[in-house]
PDB file of C-alpha atoms and ligand atoms in Angstrom:
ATOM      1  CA  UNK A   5       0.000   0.000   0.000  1.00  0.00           C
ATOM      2  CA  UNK A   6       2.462   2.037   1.389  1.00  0.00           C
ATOM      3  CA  UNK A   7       5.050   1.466  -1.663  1.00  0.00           C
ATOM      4  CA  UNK A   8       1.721   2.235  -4.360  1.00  0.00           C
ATOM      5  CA  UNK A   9       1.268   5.690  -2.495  1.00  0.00           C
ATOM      6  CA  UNK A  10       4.447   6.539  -2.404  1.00  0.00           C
ATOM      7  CA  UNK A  11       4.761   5.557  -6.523  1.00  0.00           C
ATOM      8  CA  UNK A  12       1.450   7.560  -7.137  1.00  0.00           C
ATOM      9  CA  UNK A  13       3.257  10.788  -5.792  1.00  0.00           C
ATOM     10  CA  UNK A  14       6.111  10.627  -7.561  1.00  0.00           C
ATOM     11  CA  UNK A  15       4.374  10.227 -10.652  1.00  0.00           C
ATOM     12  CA  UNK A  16       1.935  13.251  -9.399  1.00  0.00           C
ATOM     13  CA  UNK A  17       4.995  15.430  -8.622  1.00  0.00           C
ATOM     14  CA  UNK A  18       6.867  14.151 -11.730  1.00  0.00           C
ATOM     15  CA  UNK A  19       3.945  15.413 -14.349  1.00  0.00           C
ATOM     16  CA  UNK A  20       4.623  19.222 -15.448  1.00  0.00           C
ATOM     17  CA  UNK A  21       0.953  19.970 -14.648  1.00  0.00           C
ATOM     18  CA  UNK A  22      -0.269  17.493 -12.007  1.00  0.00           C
ATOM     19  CA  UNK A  23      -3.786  18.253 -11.984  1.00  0.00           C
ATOM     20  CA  UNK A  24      -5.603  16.004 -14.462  1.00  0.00           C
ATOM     21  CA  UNK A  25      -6.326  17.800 -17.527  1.00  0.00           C
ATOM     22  CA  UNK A  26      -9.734  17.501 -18.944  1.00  0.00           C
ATOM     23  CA  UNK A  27     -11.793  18.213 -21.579  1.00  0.00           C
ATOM     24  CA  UNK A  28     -14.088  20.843 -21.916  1.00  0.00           C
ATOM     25  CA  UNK A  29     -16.876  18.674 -22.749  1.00  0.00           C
ATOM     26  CA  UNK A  30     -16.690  17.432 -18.842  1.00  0.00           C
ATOM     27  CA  UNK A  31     -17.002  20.770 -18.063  1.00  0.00           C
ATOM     28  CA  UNK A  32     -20.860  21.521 -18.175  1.00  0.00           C
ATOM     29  CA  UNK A  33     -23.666  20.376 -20.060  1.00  0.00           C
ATOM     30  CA  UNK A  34     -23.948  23.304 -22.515  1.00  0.00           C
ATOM     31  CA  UNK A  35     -20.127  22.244 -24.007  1.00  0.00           C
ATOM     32  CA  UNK A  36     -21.324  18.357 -24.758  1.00  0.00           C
ATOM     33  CA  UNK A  37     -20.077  17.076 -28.054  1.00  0.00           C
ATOM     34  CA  UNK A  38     -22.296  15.063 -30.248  1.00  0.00           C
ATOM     35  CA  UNK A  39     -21.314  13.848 -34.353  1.00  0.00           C
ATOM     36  CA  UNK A  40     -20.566  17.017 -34.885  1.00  0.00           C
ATOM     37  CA  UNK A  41     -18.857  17.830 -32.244  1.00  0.00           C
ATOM     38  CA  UNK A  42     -19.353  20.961 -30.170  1.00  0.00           C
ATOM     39  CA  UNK A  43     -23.463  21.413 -29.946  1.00  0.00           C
ATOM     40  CA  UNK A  44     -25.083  24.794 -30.680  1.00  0.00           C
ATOM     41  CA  UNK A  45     -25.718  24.918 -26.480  1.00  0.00           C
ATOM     42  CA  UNK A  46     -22.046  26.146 -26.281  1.00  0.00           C
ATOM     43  CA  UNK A  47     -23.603  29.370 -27.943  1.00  0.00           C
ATOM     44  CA  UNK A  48     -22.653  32.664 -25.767  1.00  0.00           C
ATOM     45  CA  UNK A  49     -22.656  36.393 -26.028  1.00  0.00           C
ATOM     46  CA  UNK A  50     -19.088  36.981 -26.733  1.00  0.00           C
ATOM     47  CA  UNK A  51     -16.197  39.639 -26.788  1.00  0.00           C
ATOM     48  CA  UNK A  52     -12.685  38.841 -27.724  1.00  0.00           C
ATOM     49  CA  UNK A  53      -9.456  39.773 -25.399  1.00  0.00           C
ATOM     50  CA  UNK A  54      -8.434  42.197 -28.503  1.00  0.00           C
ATOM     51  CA  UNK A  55      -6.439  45.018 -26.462  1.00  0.00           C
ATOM     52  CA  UNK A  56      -7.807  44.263 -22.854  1.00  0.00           C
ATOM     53  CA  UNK A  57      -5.641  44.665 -20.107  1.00  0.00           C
ATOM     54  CA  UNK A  58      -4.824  41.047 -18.068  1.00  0.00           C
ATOM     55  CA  UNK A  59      -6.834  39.529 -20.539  1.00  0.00           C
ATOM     56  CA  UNK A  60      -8.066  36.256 -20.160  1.00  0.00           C
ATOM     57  CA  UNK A  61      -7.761  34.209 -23.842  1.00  0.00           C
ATOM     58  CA  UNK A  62     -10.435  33.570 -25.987  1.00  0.00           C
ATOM     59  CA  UNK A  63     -11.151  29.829 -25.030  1.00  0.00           C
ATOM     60  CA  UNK A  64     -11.309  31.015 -21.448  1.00  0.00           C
ATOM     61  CA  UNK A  65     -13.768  33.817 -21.733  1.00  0.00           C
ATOM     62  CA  UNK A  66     -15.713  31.401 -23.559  1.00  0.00           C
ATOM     63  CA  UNK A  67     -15.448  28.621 -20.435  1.00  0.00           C
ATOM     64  CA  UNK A  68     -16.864  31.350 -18.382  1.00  0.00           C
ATOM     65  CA  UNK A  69     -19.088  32.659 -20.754  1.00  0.00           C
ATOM     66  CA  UNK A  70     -20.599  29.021 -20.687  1.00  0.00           C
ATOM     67  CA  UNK A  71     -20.658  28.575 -17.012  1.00  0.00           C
ATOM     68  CA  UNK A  72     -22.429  31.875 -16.160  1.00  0.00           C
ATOM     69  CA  UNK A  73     -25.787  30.802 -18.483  1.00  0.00           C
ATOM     70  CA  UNK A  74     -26.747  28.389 -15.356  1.00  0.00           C
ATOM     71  CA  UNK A  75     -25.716  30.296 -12.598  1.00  0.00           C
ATOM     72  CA  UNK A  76     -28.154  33.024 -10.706  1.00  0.00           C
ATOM     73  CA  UNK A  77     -24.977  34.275  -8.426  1.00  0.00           C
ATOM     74  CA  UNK A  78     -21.761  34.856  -9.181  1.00  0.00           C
ATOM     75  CA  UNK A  79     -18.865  36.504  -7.657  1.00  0.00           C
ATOM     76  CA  UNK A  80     -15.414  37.714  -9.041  1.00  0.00           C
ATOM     77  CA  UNK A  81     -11.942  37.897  -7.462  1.00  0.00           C
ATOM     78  CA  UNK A  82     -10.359  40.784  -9.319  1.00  0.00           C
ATOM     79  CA  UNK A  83     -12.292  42.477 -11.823  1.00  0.00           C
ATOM     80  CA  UNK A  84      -9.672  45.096 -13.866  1.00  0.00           C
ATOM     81  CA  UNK A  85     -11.015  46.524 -16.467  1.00  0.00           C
ATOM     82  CA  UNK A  86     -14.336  44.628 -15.945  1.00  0.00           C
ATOM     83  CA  UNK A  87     -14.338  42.869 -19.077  1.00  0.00           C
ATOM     84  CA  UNK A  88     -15.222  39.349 -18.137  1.00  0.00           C
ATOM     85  CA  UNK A  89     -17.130  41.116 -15.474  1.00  0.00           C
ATOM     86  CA  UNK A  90     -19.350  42.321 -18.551  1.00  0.00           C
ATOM     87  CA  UNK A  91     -19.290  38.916 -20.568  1.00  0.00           C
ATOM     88  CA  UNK A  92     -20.010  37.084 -17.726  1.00  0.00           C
ATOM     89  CA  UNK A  93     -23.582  39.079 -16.995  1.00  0.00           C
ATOM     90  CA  UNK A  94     -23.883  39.172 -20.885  1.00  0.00           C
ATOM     91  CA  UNK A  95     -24.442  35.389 -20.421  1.00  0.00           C
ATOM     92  CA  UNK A  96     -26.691  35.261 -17.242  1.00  0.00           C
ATOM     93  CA  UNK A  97     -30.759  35.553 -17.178  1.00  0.00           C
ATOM     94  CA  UNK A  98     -32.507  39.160 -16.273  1.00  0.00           C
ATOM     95  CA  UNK A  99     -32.731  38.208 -12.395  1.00  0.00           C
ATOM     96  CA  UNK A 100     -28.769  37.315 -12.268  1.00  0.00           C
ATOM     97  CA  UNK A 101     -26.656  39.069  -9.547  1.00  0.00           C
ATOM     98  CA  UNK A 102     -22.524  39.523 -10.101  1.00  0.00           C
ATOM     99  CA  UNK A 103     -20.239  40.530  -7.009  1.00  0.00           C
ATOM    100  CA  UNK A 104     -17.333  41.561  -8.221  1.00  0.00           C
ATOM    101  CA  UNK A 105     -14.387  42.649  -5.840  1.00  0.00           C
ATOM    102  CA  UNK A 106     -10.789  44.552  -6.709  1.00  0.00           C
ATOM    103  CA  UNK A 107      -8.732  46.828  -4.987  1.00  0.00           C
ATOM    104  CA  UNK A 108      -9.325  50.774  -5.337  1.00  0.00           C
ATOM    105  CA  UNK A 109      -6.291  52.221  -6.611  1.00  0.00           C
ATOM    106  CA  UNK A 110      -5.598  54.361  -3.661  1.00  0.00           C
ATOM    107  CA  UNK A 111      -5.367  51.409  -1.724  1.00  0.00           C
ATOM    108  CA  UNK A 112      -3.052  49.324  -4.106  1.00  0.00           C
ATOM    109  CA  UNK A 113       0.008  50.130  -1.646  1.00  0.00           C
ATOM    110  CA  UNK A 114      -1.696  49.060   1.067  1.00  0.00           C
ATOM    111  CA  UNK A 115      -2.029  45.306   0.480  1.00  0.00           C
ATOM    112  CA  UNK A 116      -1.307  42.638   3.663  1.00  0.00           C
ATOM    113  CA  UNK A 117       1.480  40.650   1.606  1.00  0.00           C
ATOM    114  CA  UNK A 118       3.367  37.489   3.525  1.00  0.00           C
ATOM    115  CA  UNK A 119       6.863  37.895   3.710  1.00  0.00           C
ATOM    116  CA  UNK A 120       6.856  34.435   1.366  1.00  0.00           C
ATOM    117  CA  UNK A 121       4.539  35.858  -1.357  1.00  0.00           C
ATOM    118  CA  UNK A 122       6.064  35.764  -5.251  1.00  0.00           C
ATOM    119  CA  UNK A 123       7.599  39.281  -5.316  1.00  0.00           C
ATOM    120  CA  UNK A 124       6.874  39.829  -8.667  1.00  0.00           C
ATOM    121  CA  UNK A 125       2.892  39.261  -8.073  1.00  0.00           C
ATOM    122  CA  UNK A 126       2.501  41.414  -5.782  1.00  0.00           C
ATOM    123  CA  UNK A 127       4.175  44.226  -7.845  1.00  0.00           C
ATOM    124  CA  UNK A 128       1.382  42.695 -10.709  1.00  0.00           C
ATOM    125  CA  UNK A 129      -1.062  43.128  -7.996  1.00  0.00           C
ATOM    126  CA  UNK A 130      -0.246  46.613  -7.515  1.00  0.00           C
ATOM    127  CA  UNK A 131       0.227  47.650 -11.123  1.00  0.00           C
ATOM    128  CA  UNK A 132      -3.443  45.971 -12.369  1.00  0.00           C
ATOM    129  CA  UNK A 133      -5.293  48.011 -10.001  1.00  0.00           C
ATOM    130  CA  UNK A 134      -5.819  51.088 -12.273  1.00  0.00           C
ATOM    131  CA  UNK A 135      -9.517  51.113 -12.984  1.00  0.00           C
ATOM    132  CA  UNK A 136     -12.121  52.842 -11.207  1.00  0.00           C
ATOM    133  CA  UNK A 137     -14.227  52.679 -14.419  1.00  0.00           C
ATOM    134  CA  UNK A 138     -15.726  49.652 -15.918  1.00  0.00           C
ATOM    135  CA  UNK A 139     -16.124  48.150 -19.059  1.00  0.00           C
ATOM    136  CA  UNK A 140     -19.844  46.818 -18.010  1.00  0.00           C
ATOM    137  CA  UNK A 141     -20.477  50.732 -17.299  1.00  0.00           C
ATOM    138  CA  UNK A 142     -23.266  52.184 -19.140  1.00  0.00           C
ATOM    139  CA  UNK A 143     -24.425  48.880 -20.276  1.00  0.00           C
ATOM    140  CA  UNK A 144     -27.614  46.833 -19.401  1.00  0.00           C
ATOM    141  CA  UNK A 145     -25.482  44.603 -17.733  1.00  0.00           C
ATOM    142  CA  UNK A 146     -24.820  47.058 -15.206  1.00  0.00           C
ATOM    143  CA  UNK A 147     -27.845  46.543 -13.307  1.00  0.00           C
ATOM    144  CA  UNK A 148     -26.768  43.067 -12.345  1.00  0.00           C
ATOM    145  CA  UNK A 149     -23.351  44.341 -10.685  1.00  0.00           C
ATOM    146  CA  UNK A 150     -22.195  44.711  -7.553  1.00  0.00           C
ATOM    147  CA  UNK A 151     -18.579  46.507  -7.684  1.00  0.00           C
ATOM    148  CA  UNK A 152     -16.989  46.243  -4.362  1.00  0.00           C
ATOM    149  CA  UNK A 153     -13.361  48.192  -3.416  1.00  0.00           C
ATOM    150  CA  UNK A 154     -12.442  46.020  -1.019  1.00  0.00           C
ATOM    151  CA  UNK A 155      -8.868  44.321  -0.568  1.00  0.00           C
ATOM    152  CA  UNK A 156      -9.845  40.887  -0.667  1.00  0.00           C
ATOM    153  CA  UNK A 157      -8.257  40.060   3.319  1.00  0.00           C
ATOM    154  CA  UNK A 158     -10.779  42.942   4.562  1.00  0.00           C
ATOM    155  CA  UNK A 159     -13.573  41.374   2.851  1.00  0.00           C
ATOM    156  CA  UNK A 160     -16.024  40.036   4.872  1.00  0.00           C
ATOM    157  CA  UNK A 161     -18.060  37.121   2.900  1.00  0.00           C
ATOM    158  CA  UNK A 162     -20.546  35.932   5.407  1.00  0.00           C
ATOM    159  CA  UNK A 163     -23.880  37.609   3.671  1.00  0.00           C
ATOM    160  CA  UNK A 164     -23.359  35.640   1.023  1.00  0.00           C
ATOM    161  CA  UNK A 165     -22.206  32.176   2.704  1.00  0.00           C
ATOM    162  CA  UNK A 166     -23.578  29.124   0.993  1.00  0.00           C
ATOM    163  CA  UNK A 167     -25.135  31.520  -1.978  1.00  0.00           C
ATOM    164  CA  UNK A 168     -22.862  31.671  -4.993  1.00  0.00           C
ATOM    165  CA  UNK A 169     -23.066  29.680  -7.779  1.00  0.00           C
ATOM    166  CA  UNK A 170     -19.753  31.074 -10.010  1.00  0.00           C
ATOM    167  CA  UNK A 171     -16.979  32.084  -8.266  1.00  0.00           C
ATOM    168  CA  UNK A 172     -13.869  33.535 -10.153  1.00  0.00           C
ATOM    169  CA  UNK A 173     -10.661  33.518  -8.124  1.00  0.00           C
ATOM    170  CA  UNK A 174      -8.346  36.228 -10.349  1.00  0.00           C
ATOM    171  CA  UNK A 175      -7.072  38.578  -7.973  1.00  0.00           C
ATOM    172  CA  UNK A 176      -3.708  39.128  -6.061  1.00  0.00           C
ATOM    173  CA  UNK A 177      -1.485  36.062  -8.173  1.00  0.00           C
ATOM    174  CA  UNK A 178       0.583  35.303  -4.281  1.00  0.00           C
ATOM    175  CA  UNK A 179       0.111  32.523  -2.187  1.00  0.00           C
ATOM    176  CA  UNK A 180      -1.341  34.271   1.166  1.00  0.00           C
ATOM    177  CA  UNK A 181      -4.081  35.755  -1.580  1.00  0.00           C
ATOM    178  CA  UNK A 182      -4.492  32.935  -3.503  1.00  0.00           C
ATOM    179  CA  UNK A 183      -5.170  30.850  -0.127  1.00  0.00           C
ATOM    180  CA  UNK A 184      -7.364  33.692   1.119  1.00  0.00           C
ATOM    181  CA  UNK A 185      -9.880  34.320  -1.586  1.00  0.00           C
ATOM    182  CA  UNK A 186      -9.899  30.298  -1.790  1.00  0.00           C
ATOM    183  CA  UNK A 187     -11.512  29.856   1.832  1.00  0.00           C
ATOM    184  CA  UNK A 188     -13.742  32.719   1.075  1.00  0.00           C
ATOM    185  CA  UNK A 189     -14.824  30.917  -2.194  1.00  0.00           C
ATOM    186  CA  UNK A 190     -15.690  27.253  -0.110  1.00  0.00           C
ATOM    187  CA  UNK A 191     -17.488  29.366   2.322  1.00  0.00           C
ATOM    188  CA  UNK A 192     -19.744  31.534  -0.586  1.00  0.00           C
ATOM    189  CA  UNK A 193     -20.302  28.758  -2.816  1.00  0.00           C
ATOM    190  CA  UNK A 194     -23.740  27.133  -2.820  1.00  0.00           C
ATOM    191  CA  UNK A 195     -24.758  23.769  -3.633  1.00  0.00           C
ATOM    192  CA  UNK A 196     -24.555  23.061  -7.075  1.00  0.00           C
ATOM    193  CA  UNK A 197     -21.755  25.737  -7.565  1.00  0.00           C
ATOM    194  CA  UNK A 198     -18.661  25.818  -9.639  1.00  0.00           C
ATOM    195  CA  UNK A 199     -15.233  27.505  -8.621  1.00  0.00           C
ATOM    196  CA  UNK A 200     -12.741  29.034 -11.320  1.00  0.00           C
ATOM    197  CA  UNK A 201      -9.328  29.937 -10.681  1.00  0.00           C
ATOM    198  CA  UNK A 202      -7.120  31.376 -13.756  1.00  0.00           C
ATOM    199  CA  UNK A 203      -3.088  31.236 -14.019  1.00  0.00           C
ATOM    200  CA  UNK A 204      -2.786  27.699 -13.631  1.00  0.00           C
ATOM    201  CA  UNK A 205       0.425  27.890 -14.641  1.00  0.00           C
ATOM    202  CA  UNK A 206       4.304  27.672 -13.800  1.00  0.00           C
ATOM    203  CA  UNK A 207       4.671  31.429 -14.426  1.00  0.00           C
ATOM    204  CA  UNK A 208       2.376  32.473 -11.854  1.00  0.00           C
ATOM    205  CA  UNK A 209       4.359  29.935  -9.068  1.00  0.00           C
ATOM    206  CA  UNK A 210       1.995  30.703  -6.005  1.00  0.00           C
ATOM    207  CA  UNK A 211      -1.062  29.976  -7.931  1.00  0.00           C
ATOM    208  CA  UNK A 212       0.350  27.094  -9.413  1.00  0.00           C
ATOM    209  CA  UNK A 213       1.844  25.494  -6.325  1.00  0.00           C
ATOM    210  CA  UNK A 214      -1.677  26.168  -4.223  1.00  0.00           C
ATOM    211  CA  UNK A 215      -3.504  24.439  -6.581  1.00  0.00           C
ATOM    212  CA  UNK A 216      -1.078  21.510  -7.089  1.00  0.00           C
ATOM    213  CA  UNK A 217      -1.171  20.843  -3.337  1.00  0.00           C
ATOM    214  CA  UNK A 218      -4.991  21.577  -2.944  1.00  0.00           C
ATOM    215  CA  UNK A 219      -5.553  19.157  -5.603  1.00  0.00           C
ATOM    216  CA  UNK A 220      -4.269  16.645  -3.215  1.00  0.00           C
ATOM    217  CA  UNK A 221      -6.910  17.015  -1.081  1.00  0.00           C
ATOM    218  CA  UNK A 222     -10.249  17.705  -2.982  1.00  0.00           C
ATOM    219  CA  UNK A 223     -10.458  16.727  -7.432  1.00  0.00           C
ATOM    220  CA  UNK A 224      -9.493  19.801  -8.973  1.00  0.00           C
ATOM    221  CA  UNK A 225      -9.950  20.127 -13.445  1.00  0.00           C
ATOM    222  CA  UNK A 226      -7.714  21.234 -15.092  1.00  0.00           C
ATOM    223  CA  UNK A 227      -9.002  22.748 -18.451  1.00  0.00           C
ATOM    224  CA  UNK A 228      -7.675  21.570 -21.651  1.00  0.00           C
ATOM    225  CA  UNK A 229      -5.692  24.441 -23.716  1.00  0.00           C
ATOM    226  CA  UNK A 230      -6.605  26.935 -20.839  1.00  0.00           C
ATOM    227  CA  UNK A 231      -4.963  27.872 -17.741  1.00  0.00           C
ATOM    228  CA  UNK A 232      -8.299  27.292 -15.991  1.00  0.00           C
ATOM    229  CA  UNK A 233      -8.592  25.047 -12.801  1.00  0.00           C
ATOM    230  CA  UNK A 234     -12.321  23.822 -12.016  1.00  0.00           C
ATOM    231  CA  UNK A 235     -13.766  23.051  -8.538  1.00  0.00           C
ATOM    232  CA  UNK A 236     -17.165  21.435  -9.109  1.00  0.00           C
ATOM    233  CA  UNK A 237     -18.997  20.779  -5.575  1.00  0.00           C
ATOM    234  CA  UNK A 238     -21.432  18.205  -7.061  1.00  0.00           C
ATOM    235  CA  UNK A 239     -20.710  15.946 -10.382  1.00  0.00           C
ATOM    236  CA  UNK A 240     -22.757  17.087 -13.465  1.00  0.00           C
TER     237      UNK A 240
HETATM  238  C1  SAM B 317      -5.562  39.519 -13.315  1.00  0.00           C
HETATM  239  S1  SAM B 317      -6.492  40.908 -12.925  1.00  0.00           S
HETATM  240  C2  SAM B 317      -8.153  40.361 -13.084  1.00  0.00           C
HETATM  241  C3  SAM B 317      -8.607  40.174 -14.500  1.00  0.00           C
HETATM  242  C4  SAM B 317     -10.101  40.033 -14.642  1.00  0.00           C
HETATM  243  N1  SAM B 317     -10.614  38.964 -13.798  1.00  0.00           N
HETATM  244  C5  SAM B 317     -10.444  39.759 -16.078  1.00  0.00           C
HETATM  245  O1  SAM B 317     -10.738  38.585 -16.417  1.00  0.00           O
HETATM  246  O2  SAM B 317     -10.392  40.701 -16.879  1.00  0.00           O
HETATM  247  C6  SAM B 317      -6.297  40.978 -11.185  1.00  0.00           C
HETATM  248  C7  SAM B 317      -7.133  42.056 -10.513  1.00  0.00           C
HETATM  249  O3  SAM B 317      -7.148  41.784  -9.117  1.00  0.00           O
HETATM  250  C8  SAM B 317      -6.967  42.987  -8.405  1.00  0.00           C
HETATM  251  N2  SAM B 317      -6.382  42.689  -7.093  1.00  0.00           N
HETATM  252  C9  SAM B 317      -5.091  42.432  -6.832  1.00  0.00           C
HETATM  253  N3  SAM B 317      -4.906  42.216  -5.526  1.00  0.00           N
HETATM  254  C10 SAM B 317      -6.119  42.330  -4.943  1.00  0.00           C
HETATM  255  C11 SAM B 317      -6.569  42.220  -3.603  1.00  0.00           C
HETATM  256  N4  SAM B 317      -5.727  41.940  -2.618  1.00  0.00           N
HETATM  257  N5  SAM B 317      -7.875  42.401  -3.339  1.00  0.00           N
HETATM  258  C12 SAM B 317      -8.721  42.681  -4.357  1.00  0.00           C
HETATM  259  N6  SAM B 317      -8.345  42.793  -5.654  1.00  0.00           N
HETATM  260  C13 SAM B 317      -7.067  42.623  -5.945  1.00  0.00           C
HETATM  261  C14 SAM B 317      -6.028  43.765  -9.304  1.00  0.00           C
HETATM  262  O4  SAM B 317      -6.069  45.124  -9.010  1.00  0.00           O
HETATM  263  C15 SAM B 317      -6.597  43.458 -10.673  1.00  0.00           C
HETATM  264  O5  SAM B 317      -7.638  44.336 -10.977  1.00  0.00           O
END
């Protein structure tokens, strides 16, 4: 037993990504795959990452896009310019509510780093909070958002324990962040909800490393050709 454990996490630590990659058809119903392939239920509202800052890429706007059509709540960790923000609420029915959190720029030197947080994220951190405008502003979608300026340690999620059904974790790239906005996710996140979390990836180390151990614990996705990691609290 002892000697197939030991074998299994070798070969875990051994793989360049670890977490098992999957397809995007396991994803949700709407991205299902019949003899054509893709099915016309993948259809979203759509806008490319063409010059948006911290852009997520195509394929991964269009993961999100997908996931918001089924969920009444969701909640964002970072928002930038506000772009997904906006495609995510393009996607969602009339009675659809979005939280989505960032750091004003004012406070953006005033972030509770760990002395062991990834140096260069937390310059990132500081640099991407320049937006106290929205893309989503002066749209319909507007209605459905909630902007909060909030550093996400200061933010207090228990209003909205058990409620969310999208969460986004794509704020402050460091471990003590990444861990933070994590535990605040499992609290928010209702029953049939999905979590998110971008920068899966070796260039974003804190991120990367979280996840890898997390995944040890609970099955984490990771999402072909993306750099998307999926949390799903019940099978679909
Ligand atoms: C990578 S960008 C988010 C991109 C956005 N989700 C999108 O898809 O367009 C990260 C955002 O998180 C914000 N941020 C960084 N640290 C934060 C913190 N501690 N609390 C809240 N927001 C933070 C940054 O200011 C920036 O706006």
């Amino acid at each position: 037993m002892l000697k197939l454990r030991r074998q299994k996490n070798r070969s875990f630590n051994l793989r360049q990504y670890p977490i098992s990659k999957v397809d995007l058809s396991s994803v949700a119903p709407c991205f299902s795959i019949n003899e054509y392939g893709i099915t016309a239920n993948s259809a979203v509202s759509f806008i490319g990452g063409e010059g948006i800052v911290a852009s997520l890429t195509d394929r991964e706007t269009w993961v999100l896009a997908g996931l918001s059509k089924s969920a009444k709540k969701i909640f964002e960790f970072g928002t930038c310019s506000g772009k997904t923000t906006h495609v995510m609420a393009l996607n969602t029915s009339e009675d659809a509510e979005l939280f989505t959190l960032t750091i004003h720029p004012d406070e953006a030197d005033k972030l509770f780093f760990d002395a062991k947080d990834d140096r260069r994220h937390r310059e990132v951190a500081e640099l991407e909070a320049k937006f106290i405008k929205f893309y989503y502003e002066g749209h319909p979608t507007e209605k459905k958002i909630t902007q909060i300026f909030s550093d996400s340690k200061k933010f207090d999620e228990t209003e909205l324990t058990g409620k969310i059904d999208l969460i986004f974790i794509d704020g402050a790239h460091t471990k003590s962040y990444v861990e933070n906005d994590t535990k605040k996710a499992f609290r928010m996140l209702s029953s049939q909800g999905v979590i998110v979390w971008h920068d899966y990836k070796p260039d974003a180390p804190d991120v990367f490393k979280y996840l890898n151990e997390l995944s040890k614990t609970i099955e984490l996705m990771h999402i072909k050709d993306t750099d998307l990691v999926l949390y799903r609290k019940h099978p679909v």
